[in-house]
Coordinates of C-alpha atoms in Angstrom, one line a residue:
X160 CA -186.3 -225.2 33.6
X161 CA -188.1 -223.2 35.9
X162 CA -189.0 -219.6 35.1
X163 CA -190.2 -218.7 38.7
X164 CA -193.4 -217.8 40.4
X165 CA -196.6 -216.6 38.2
X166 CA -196.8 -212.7 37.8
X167 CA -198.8 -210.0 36.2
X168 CA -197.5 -208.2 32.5
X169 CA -196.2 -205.1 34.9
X170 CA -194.5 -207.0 37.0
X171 CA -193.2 -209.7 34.3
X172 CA -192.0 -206.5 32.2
X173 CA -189.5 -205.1 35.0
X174 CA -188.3 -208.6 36.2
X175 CA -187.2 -209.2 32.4
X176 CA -185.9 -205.6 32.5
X177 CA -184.2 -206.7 35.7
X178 CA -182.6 -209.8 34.0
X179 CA -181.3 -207.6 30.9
X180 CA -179.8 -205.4 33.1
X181 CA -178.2 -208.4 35.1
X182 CA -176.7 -209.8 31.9
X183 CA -175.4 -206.4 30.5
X184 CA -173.9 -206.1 33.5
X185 CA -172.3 -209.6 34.2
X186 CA -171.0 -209.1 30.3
X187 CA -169.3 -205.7 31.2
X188 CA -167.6 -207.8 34.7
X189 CA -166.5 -210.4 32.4
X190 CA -164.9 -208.0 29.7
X191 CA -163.5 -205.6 32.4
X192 CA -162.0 -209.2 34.0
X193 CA -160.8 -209.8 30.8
X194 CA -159.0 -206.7 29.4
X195 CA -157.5 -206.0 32.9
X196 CA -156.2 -210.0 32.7
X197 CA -154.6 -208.9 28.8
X198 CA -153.2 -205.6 30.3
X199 CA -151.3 -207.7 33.1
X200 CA -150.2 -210.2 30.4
X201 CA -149.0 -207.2 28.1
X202 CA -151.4 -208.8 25.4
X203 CA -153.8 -206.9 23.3
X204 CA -157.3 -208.7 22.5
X205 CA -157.6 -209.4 18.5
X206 CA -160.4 -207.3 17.9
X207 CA -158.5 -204.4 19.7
X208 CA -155.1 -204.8 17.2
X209 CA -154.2 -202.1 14.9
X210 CA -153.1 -203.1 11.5
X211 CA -149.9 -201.6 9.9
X212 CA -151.9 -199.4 7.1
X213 CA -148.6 -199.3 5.3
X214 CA -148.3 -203.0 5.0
X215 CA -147.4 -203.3 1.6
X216 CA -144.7 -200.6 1.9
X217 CA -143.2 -200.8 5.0
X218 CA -143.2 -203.3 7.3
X219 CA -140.7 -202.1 10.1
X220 CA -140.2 -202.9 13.6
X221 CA -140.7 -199.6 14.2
X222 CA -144.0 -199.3 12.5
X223 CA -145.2 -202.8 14.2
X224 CA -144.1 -201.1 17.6
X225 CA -145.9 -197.8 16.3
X226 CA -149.3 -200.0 16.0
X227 CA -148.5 -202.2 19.2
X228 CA -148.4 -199.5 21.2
X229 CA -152.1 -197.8 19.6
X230 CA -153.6 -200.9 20.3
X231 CA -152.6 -200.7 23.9
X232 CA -153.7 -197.5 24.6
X233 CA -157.1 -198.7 22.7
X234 CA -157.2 -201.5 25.4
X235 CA -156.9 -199.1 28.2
X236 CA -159.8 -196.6 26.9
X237 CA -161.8 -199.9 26.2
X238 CA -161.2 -200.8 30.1
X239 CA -162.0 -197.5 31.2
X240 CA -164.9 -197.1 29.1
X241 CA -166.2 -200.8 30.6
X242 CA -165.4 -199.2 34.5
X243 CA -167.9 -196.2 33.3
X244 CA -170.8 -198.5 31.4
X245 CA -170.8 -200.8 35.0
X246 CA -171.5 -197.7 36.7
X247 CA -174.2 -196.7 35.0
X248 CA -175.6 -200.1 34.6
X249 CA -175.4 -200.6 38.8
X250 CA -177.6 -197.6 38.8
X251 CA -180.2 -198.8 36.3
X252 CA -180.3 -202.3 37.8
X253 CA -181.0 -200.7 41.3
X254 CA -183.8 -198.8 40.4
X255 CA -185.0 -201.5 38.2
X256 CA -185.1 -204.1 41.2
X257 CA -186.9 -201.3 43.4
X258 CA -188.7 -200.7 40.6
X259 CA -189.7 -205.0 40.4
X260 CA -190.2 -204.9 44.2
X261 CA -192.9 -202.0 43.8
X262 CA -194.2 -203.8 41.1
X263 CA -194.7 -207.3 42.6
X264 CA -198.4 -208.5 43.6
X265 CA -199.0 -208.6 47.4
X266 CA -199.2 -212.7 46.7
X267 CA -196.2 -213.3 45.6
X268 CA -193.2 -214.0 47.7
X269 CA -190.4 -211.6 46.7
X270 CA -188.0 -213.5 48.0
X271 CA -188.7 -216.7 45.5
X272 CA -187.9 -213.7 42.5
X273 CA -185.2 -212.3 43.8
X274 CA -183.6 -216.0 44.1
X275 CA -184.8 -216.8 40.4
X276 CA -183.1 -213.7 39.3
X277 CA -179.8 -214.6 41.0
X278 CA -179.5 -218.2 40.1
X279 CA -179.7 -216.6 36.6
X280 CA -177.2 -213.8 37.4
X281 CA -175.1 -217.1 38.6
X282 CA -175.6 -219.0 35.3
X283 CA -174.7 -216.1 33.3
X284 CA -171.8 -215.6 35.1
X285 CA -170.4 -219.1 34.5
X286 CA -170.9 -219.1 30.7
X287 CA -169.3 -215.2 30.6
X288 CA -166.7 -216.1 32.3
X289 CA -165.8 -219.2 30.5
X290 CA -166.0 -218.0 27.4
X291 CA -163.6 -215.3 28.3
X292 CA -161.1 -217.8 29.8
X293 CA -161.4 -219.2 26.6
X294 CA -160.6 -216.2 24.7
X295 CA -157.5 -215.3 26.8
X296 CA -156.4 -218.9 26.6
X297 CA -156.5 -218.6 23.1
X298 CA -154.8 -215.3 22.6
X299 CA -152.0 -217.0 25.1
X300 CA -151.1 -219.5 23.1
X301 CA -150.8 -217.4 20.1
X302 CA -148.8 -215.0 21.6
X303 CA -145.3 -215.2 20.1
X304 CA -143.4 -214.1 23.0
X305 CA -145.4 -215.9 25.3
X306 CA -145.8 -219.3 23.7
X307 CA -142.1 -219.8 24.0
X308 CA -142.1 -219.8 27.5
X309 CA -141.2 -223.9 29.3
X310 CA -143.8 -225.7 30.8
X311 CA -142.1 -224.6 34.0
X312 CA -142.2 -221.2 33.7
X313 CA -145.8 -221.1 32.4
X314 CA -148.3 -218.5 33.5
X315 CA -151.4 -219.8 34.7
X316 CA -154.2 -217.4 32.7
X317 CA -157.0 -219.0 34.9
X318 CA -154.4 -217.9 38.1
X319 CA -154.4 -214.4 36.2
X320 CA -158.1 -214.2 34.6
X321 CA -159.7 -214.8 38.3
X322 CA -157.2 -212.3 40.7

């Protein structure tokens, strides 16, 4: 594994900065790919679904629609509140590549750490990404309503997950 060209602790310091940014920001695609893939699919993500806090008393549909219902509207702040962390993170990972570029030793061919730093942007993207298919494939299956659907009439999450 190569960790690209030699550089001085200044330099070293904002290219890993660069690279934190990079995967904070691929992370925030990825979950902002993946909510707006559960909103289309009318599915809420596990760790988003509200539990009845009447259980033991009073499980109606109407309480189970009650909850439903929160946890949607808890997706849709989750997606917005994704939209406005890539913002700020697109700033931060500008000035932190300007900020690499100013840093960089005369020597040293910028374009060689600028490729390093995307071919790990691309990696990172792949595993995200994955894992999120994963995830959506997984809350899919154990979707009820969905799960009963023919092999026919199927919906294709990886169709879904990449529009």
């Amino acid at each position: 594994m190569s960790f690209g060209p030699q550089l001085c602790a200044s330099a070293l310091r904002a290219r890993r900065n660069c690279e934190h940014l990079s995967r904070k920001l691929t992370q925030t695609h990825s979950d902002i790919a993946f909510l707006g893939a559960c909103k289309r699919l009318n599915l809420v993500p596990k760790g988003l679904q509200l539990k009845n806090p009447l259980r033991s008393t009073s499980s109606s549909s109407r309480s189970k629609d009650i909850c439903f219902k929160a946890s949607q509207l808890l997706r849709n702040l989750a997606i917005s509140e994704a939209y406005k962390k890539q913002r700020t993170l697109c700033n931060k990972l500008s000035s932190a590549k300007s900020e690499l570029s100013s840093e960089l030793p005369s020597h040293v061919n910028k374009d060689q750490v600028f490729n390093f730093l995307d071919n790990r942007e691309i990696l990172n993207k792949r595993r995200c990404f994955a894992r999120k298919e994963r995830k959506l494939q997984t809350l899919f299956n154990k979707s009820p309503v969905l799960s009963r659907l023919h092999a026919k009439d199927y919906i294709r999450t990886k169709a879904v997950f990449r529009l």
